[in-house]
XYZ file of C-alpha atoms in Angstrom:
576
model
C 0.000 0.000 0.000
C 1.195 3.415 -0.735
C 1.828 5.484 2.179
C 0.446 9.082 2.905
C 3.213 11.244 3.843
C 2.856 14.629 5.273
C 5.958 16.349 6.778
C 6.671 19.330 8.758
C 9.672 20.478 5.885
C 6.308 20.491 3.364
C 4.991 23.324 5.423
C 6.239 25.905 3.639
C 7.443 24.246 0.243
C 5.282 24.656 -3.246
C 2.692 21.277 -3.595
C 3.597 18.645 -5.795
C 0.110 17.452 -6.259
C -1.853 20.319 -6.234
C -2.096 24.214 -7.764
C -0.468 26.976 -5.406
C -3.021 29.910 -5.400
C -0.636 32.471 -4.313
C 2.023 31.661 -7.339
C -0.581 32.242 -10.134
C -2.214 35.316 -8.473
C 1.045 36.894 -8.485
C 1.732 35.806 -12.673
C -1.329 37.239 -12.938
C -0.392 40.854 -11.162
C 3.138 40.312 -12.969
C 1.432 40.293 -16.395
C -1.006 42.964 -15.975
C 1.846 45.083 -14.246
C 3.944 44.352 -17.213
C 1.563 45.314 -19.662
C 0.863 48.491 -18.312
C 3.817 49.185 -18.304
C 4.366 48.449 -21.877
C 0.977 51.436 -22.593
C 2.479 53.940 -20.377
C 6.703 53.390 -22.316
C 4.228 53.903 -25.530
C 2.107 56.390 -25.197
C 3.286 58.724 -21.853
C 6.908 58.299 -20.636
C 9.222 56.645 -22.290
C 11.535 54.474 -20.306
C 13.538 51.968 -22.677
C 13.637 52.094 -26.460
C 12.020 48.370 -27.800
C 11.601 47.303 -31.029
C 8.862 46.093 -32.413
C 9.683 42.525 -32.250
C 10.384 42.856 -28.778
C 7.178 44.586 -27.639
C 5.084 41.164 -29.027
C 7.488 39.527 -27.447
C 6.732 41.154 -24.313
C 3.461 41.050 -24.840
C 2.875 37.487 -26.035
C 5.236 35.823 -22.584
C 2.745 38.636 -20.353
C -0.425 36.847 -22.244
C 0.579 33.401 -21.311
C 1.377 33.939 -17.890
C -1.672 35.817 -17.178
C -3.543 32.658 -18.607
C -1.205 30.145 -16.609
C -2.228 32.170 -13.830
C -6.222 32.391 -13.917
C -6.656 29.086 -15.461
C -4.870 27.853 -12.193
C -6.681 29.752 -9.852
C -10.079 28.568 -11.358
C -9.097 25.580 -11.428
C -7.568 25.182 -7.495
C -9.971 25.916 -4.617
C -10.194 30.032 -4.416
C -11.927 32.330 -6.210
C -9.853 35.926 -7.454
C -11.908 38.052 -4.938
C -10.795 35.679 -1.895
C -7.618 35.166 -2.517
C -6.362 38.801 -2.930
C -8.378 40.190 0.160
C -6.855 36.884 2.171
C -3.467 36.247 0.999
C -2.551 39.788 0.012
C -4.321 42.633 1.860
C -4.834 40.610 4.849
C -1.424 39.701 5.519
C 0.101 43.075 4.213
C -2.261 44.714 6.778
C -1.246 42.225 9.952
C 2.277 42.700 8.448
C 2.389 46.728 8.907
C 0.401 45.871 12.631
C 2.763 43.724 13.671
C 6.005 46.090 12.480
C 4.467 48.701 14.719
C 3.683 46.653 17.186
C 7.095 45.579 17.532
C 8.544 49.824 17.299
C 5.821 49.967 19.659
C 7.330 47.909 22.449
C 10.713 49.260 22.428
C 9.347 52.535 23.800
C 7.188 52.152 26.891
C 4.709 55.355 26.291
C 3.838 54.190 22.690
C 3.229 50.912 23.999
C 0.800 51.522 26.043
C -1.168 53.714 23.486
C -1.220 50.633 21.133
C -2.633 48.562 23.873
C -5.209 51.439 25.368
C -6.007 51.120 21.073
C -6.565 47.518 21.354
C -8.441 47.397 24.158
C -11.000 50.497 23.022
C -11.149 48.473 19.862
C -12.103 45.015 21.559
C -14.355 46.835 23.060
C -16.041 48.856 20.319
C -16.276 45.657 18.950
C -18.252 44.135 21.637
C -20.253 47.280 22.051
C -21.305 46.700 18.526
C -22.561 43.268 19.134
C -24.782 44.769 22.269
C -25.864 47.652 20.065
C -27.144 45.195 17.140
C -28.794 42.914 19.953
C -30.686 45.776 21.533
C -32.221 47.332 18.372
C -33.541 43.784 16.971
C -34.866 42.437 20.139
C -36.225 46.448 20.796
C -37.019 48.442 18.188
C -37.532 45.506 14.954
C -39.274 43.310 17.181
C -40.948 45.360 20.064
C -40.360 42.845 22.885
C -41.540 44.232 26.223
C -39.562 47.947 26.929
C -39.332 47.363 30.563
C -36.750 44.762 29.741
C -34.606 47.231 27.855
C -31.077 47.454 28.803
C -30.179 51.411 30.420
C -27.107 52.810 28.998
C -24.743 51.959 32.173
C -26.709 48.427 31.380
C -25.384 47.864 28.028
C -21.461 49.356 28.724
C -21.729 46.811 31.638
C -22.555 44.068 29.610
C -20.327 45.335 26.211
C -17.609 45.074 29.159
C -18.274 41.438 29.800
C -18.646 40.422 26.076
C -15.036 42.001 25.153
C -13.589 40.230 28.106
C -15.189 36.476 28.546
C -16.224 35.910 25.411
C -15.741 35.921 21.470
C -17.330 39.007 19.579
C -19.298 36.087 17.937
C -22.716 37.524 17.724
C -24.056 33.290 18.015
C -22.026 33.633 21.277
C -22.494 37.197 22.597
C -26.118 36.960 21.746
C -26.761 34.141 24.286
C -24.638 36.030 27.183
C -27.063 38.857 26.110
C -30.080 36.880 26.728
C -28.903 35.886 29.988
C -28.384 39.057 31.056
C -31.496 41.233 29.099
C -34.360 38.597 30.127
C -32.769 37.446 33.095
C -36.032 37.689 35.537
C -37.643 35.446 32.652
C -38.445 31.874 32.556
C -36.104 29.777 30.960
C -38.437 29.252 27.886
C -39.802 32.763 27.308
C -35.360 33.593 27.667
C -34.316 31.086 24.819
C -37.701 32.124 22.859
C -36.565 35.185 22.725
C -32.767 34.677 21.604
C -34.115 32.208 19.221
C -36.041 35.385 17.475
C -33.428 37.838 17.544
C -30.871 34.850 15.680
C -33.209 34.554 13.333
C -33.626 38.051 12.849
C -29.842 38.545 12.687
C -30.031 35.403 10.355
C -32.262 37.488 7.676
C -30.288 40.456 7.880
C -27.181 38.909 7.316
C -25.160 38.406 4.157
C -22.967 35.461 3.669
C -20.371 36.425 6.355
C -21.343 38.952 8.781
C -19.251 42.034 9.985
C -17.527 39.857 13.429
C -16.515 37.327 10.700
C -18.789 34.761 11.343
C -20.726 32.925 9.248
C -24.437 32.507 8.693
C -23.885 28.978 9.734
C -22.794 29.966 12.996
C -25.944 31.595 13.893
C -28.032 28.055 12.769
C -25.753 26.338 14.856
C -26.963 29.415 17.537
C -30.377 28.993 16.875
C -29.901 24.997 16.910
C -27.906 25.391 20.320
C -30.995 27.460 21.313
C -33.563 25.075 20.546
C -32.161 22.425 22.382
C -31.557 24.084 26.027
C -35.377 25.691 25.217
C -36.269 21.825 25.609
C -38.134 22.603 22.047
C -39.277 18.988 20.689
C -41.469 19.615 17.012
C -41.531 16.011 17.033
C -43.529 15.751 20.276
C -44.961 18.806 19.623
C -44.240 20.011 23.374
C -45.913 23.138 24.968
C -41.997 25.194 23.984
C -42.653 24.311 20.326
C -46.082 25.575 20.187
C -45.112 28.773 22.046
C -41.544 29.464 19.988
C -43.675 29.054 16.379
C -46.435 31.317 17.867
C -44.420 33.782 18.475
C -42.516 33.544 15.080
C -45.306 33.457 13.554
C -46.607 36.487 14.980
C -43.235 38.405 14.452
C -42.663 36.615 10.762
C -43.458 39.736 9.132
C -40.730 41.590 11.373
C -38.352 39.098 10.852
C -38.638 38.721 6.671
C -39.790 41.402 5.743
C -38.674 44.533 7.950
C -42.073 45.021 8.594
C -42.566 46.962 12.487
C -44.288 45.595 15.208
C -46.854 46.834 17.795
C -45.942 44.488 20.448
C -44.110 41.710 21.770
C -44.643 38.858 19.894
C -44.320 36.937 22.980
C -48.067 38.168 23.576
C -49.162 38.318 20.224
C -51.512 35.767 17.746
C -50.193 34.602 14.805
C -52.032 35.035 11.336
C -51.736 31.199 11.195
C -51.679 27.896 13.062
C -48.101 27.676 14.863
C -47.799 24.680 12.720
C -48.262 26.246 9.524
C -44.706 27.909 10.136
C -43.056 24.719 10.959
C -41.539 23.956 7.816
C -40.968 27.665 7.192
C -38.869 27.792 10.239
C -37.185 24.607 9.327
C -36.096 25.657 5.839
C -34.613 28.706 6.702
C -32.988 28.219 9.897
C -31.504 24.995 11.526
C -28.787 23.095 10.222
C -29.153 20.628 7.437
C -28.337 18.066 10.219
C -30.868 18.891 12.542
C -33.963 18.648 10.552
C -36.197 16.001 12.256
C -37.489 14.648 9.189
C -33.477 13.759 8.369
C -31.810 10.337 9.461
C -28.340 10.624 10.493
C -27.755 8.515 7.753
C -29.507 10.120 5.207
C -27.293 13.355 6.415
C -24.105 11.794 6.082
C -24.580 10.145 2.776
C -25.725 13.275 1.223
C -22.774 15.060 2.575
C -20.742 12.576 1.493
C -22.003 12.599 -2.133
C -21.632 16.327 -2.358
C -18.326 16.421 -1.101
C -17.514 14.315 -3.375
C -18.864 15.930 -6.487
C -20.945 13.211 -7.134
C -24.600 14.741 -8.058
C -26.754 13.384 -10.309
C -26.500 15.312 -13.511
C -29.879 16.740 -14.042
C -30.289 20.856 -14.537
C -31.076 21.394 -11.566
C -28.373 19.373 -10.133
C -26.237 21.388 -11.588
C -27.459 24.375 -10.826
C -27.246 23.259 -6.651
C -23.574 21.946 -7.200
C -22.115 24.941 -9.003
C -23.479 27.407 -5.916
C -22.446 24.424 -3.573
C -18.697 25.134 -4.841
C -18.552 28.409 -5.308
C -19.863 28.243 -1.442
C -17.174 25.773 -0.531
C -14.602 28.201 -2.038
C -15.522 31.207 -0.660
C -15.408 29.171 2.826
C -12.214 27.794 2.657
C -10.955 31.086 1.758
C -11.902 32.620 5.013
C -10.684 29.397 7.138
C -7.271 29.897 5.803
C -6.878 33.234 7.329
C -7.555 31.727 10.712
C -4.426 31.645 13.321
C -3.315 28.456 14.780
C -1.516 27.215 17.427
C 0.374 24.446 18.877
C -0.670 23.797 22.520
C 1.251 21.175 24.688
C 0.623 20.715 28.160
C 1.749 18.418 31.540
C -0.374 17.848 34.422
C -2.613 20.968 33.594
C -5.908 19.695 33.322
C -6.029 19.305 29.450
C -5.839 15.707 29.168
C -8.623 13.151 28.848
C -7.901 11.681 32.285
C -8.077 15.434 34.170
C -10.938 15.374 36.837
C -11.633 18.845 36.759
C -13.366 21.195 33.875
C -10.267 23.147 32.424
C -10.396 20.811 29.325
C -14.199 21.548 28.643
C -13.741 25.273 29.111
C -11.348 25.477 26.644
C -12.723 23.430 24.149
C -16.046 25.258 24.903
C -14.055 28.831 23.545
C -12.032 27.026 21.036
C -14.213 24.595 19.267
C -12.239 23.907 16.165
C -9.578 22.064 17.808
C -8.057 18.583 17.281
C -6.649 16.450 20.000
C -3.919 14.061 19.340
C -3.894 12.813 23.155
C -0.998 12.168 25.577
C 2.154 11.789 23.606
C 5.171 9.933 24.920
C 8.538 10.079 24.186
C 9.912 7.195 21.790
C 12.629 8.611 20.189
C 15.609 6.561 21.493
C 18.063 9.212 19.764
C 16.831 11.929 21.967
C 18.166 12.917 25.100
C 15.308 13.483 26.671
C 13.824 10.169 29.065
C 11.460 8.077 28.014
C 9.066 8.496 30.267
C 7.828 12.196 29.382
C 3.990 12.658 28.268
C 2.736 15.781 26.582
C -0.932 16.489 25.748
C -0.919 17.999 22.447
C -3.328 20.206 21.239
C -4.103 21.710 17.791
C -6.196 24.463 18.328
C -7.540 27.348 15.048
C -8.748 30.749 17.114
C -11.557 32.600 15.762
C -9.618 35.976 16.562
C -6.625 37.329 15.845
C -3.942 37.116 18.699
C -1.059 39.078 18.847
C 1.384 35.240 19.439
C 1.629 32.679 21.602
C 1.739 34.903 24.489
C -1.064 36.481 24.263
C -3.045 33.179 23.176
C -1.591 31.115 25.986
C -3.268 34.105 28.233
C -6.471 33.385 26.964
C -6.076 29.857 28.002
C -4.679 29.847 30.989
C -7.477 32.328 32.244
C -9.399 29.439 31.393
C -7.814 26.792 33.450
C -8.288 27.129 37.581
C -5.218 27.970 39.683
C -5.714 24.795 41.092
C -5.906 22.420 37.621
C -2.571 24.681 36.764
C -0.385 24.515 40.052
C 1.901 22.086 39.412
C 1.763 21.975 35.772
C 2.712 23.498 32.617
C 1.226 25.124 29.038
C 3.121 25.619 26.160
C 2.026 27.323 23.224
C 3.053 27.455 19.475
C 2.045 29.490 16.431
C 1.527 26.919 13.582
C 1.927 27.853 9.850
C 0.695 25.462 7.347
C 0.971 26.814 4.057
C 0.769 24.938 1.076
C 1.103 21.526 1.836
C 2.070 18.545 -0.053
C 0.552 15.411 -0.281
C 1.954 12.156 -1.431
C -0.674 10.347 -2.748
C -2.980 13.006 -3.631
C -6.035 13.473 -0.816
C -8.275 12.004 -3.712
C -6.580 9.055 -4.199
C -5.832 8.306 -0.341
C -9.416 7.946 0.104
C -9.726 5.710 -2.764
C -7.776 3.054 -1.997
C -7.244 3.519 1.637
C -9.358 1.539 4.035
C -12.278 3.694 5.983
C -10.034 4.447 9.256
C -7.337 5.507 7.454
C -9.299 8.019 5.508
C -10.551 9.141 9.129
C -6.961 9.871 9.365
C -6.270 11.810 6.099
C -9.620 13.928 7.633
C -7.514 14.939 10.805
C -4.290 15.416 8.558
C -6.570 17.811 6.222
C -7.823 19.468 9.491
C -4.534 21.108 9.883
C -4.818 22.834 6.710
C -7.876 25.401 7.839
C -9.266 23.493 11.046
C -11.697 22.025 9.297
C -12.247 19.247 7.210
C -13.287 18.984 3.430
C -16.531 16.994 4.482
C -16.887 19.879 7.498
C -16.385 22.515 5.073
C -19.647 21.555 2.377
C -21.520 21.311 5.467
C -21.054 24.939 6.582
C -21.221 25.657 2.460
C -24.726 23.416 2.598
C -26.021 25.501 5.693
C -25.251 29.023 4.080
C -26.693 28.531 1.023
C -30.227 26.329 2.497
C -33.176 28.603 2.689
C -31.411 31.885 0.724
C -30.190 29.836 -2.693
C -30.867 26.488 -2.422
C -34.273 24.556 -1.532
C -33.940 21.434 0.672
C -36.034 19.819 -2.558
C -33.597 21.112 -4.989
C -30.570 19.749 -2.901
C -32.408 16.178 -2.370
C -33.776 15.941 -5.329
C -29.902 16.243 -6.870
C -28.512 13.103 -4.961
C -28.192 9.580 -7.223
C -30.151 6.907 -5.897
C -27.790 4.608 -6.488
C -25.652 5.881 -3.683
C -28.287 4.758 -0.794
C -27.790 0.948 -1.825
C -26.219 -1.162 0.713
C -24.805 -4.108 -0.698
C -21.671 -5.781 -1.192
C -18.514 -4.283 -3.709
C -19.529 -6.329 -6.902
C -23.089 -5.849 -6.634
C -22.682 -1.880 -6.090
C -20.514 -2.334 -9.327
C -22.978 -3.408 -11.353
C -26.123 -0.926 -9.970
C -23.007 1.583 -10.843
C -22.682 0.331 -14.511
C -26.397 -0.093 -14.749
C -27.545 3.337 -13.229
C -27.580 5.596 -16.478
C -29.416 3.281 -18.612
C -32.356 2.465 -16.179
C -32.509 6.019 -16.001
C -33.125 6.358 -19.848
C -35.147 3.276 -19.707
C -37.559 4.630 -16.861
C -37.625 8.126 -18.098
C -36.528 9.185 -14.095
C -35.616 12.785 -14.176
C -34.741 13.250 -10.695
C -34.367 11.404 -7.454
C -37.716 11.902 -6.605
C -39.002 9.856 -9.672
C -37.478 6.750 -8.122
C -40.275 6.272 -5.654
C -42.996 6.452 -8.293
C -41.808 2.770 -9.678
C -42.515 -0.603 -8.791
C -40.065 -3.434 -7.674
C -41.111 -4.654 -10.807
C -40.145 -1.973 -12.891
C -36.456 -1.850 -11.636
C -35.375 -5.417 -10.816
C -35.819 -6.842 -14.427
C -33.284 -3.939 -15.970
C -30.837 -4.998 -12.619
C -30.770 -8.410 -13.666
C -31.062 -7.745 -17.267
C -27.224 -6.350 -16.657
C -25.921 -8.223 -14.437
C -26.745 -11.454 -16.857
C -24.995 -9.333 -19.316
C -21.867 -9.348 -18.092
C -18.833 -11.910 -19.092
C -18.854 -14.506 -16.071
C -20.977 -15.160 -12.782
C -23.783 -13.238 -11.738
C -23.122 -11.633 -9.165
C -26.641 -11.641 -7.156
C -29.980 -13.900 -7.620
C -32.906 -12.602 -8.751
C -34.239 -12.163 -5.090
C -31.114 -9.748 -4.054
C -31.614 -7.420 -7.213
C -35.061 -7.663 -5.822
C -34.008 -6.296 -2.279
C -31.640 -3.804 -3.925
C -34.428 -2.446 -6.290
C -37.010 -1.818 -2.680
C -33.855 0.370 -1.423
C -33.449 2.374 -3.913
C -37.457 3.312 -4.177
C -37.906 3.489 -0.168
C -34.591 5.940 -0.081
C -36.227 8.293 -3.153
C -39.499 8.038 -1.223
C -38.001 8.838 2.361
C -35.902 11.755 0.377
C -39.284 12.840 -0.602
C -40.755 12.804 2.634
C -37.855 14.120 4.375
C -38.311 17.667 1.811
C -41.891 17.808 2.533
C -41.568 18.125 6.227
């Protein structure tokens, strides 16, 4: 078996399997630099005498590596837009912080005015977040004024957010619900923050202005939902009362629409259940749609990661946004920080008592844990026994190094978990890594937990994986520019059959001509057949085929009921 190898010298080297972005943007300024340069020696100043000759020579090597350089781009994982604002004017911006910052601390009175900077700017930032809060649960959606935050209220509380918490609005929104509704009952509380996401949720373009994503505030909503005690499937008093009062603010929420009072108090135009699928489509997580098996959710993820839709119109349609999504998303997890934690006896490891590790993972989510390491190198030094808990951990805010990241984690750790112990930290860069196999063909050939693997290996790339990253693509773009129908109604049947290698071969071989045959247009169509109707063209091609069969009648049979009880559960499952 080939091996995967990934080493820390590929860090920073060009990839041998893959495009690198940053090489072809640049041909691409070079060329257009180069031919400007060309109009102004013409026609305004002129620099160097060039003959003819030369000038289409000039021109003609500044043509092809302006095409050498957009074909690549379009053809890696960026889009133009993304890649200047994040590999060019992102880091030439932290670049000119950072060269002050460093001025700054050699002369005590300038550093303090960058840090009183900093701070006001945290905290503008945070004030921002309290400011937005206020005016959607107040003045868009007219929930009771007595609860309305005073002025001292809201510096009080844009204090807290700057200091214990991301400027996330999915997680400064619930600290503001805490604090705002705090004399109400736990369900009218989460009702209420519920509302004010999905407000937030409307108003919002793809990424908002903390740098969060429109998936992050499903996730909210979906955190929401479940501490609300909310059950749609039970129908529970909480889900009546949360799609009353949606229902009764919907016009607020869509459509900017004002309201006369709180919609805690109010009566919908409809039924609450008449906005249950409303509320659905627009804003919970692909995964956490009731009518959605687990199954069903991870095999549609699957095929869209893979770029395996069916190849209908619409289906194309759904996976050219789906991609254009994906790109735009890796983009902005590329210009995330990471860091390198290790730690001894500090209350990180699996076998800690105390909470330390769950308030940390808590604030830093997109983390992966490679557990207690010990020391095997016999060339070292250093004794054998020596175990490290290492931690790779992507920040959702900029930090100014390991210093002033580690501070942020040790405030989260209690003197007690820490006494005794020790935290390192380490600022990672991963840039352009290479891969031998390719990613693709790993997870061909290699066996299921070694793809697992090449998932955590990909992880360190943007702190997410490429599975992770069509999700969050699949949750921005449901409800605003892609129907749950559309996106079902795209997946291949023949990629919900459960049967062994040879027999999947042959439903493979067989798929596009039963299609023809049946006149199925999309996924949907499946479910309209017979057992019948399917088996017969099944068997028709396995019996085809030079040697064995490789399944009786009665197993193409079996085969034939999954494929029209998955189209029919699809069906069901973008109904609901």
């Amino acid at each position: 078996m080939t091996a995967l190898c990934v080493g820390p010298e590929s860090t920073t080297n060009t990839m041998t399997t893959s495009i690198n972005p940053l090489q072809r943007l640049f041909a691409e300024l070079g060329a257009v630099i180069t031919v400007g340069g060309l109009y102004i020696n013409l026609f305004e100043i002129r620099f160097v005498e060039l003959t003819t000759l030369q000038l289409w020579l000039v021109s003609l090597l500044a043509g092809l590596a302006f095409l050498w350089g957009y074909h690549g781009i379009d053809e890696s994982d960026h889009t133009h837009s993304a890649l200047v604002k994040h590999r060019v004017l992102l880091p030439g911006s932290r670049a000119g912080k950072d060269a002050f910052k460093q001025l700054a601390k050699r002369i005590p009175s300038l550093d303090y005015v960058v840090k009183f900077f900093e701070e006001n700017r945290s905290r503008q930032q945070a004030l921002r977040v309290v400011d937005d809060f206020v005016t959607i649960a107040f003045d868009e959606l007219a929930m009771d004024e007595s609860l309305r935050p005073s002025v001292d209220e809201i510096d009080q509380m844009a204090d807290t957010i700057s200091t214990d918490t991301t400027h996330l609005k999915r997680d400064g929104y619930r600290l503001l619900a805490e604090s705002v509704f705090a004399n109400e009952p736990d369900e009218q509380r989460y009702i209420r923050l519920i509302l004010v996401l999905c407000r937030e949720y409307i108003k919002a373009d793809d990424t908002l202005e903390t740098g969060e994503t429109i998936h992050d505030l499903q996730s909210g909503i979906s955190r929401a939902l479940s501490a609300s005690g909310c059950d749609f499937e039970q129908w529970n008093d909480t889900a009546e009362k949360l799609l009353a009062a949606y229902g009764t603010a919907y016009d607020a929420i869509h459509h900017d629409e004002p309201l006369s009072s709180d919609p805690l108090d109010g009566t919908p135009a409809e039924p609450p259940k008449e906005y249950y699928d409303d509320f659905l489509e627009y804003f919970l997580p692909f995964r956490d749609r009731n009518a959605l098996s687990e199954e069903l959710v991870a095999t549609i993820i699957d095929v869209v990661d893979r770029g395996e839709l069916d190849q209908s119109a619409v289906a194309r349609d759904v996976e050219q946004k789906i991609q254009i999504e994906r790109k735009r998303v890796r983009d902005e997890l590329n210009t995330r920080d990471a860091y390198l934690l290790l730690s001894l006896d500090a209350g990180l490891s699996k076998s800690s008592s105390g909470n330390a590790r769950e308030r940390v993972y808590n604030r830093f989510p997109d983390h992966i844990q490679f557990g207690r390491t010990k020391n095997k190198n016999d060339v070292s030094a250093l004794p054998e026994d020596i175990y490290l808990t290492t931690d790779v951990i992507f920040t959702d805010r900029d930090y100014e190094g390991p210093n002033d990241f580690l501070e942020n984690v040790t405030e989260l750790i209690p003197d007690d978990e820490l006494d005794g112990g020790l935290v390192s930290a380490y600022e990672l860069k991963v840039e352009t890594p290479a891969y031998e196999p390719s990613k693709e063909a790993a997870r061909k050939h290699l066996p299921q937990w070694t793809r697992d693997s090449v998932n955590a290996i990909e992880f360190l790339e943007t702190g997410d994986s490429s599975r992770a990253v069509t999700e969050v693509a699949i949750d921005n773009l449901l409800g605003k520019k892609i129907r749950v129908r559309d996106l079902l109604a795209a997946i291949p049947v023949n990629v919900f059959v459960d049967a062994p290698p040879n027999q999947r071969e042959v439903v493979d071989a067989a798929y596009e001509d039963v299609k023809e045959e049946l006149g199925v247009g999309e996924l949907y169509d499946w479910g309209k057949f017979d057992v019948d109707d399917i088996a017969p063209l099944l068997i028709e091609t396995d019996t085809d085929r030079n040697g064995e069969r490789v399944a009786t009648n009665e197993e193409w049979e079996e085969i034939a009921e999954q494929m029209i009880e998955s189209a029919r559960e699809c069906e069901r499952a973008a109904r609901s």
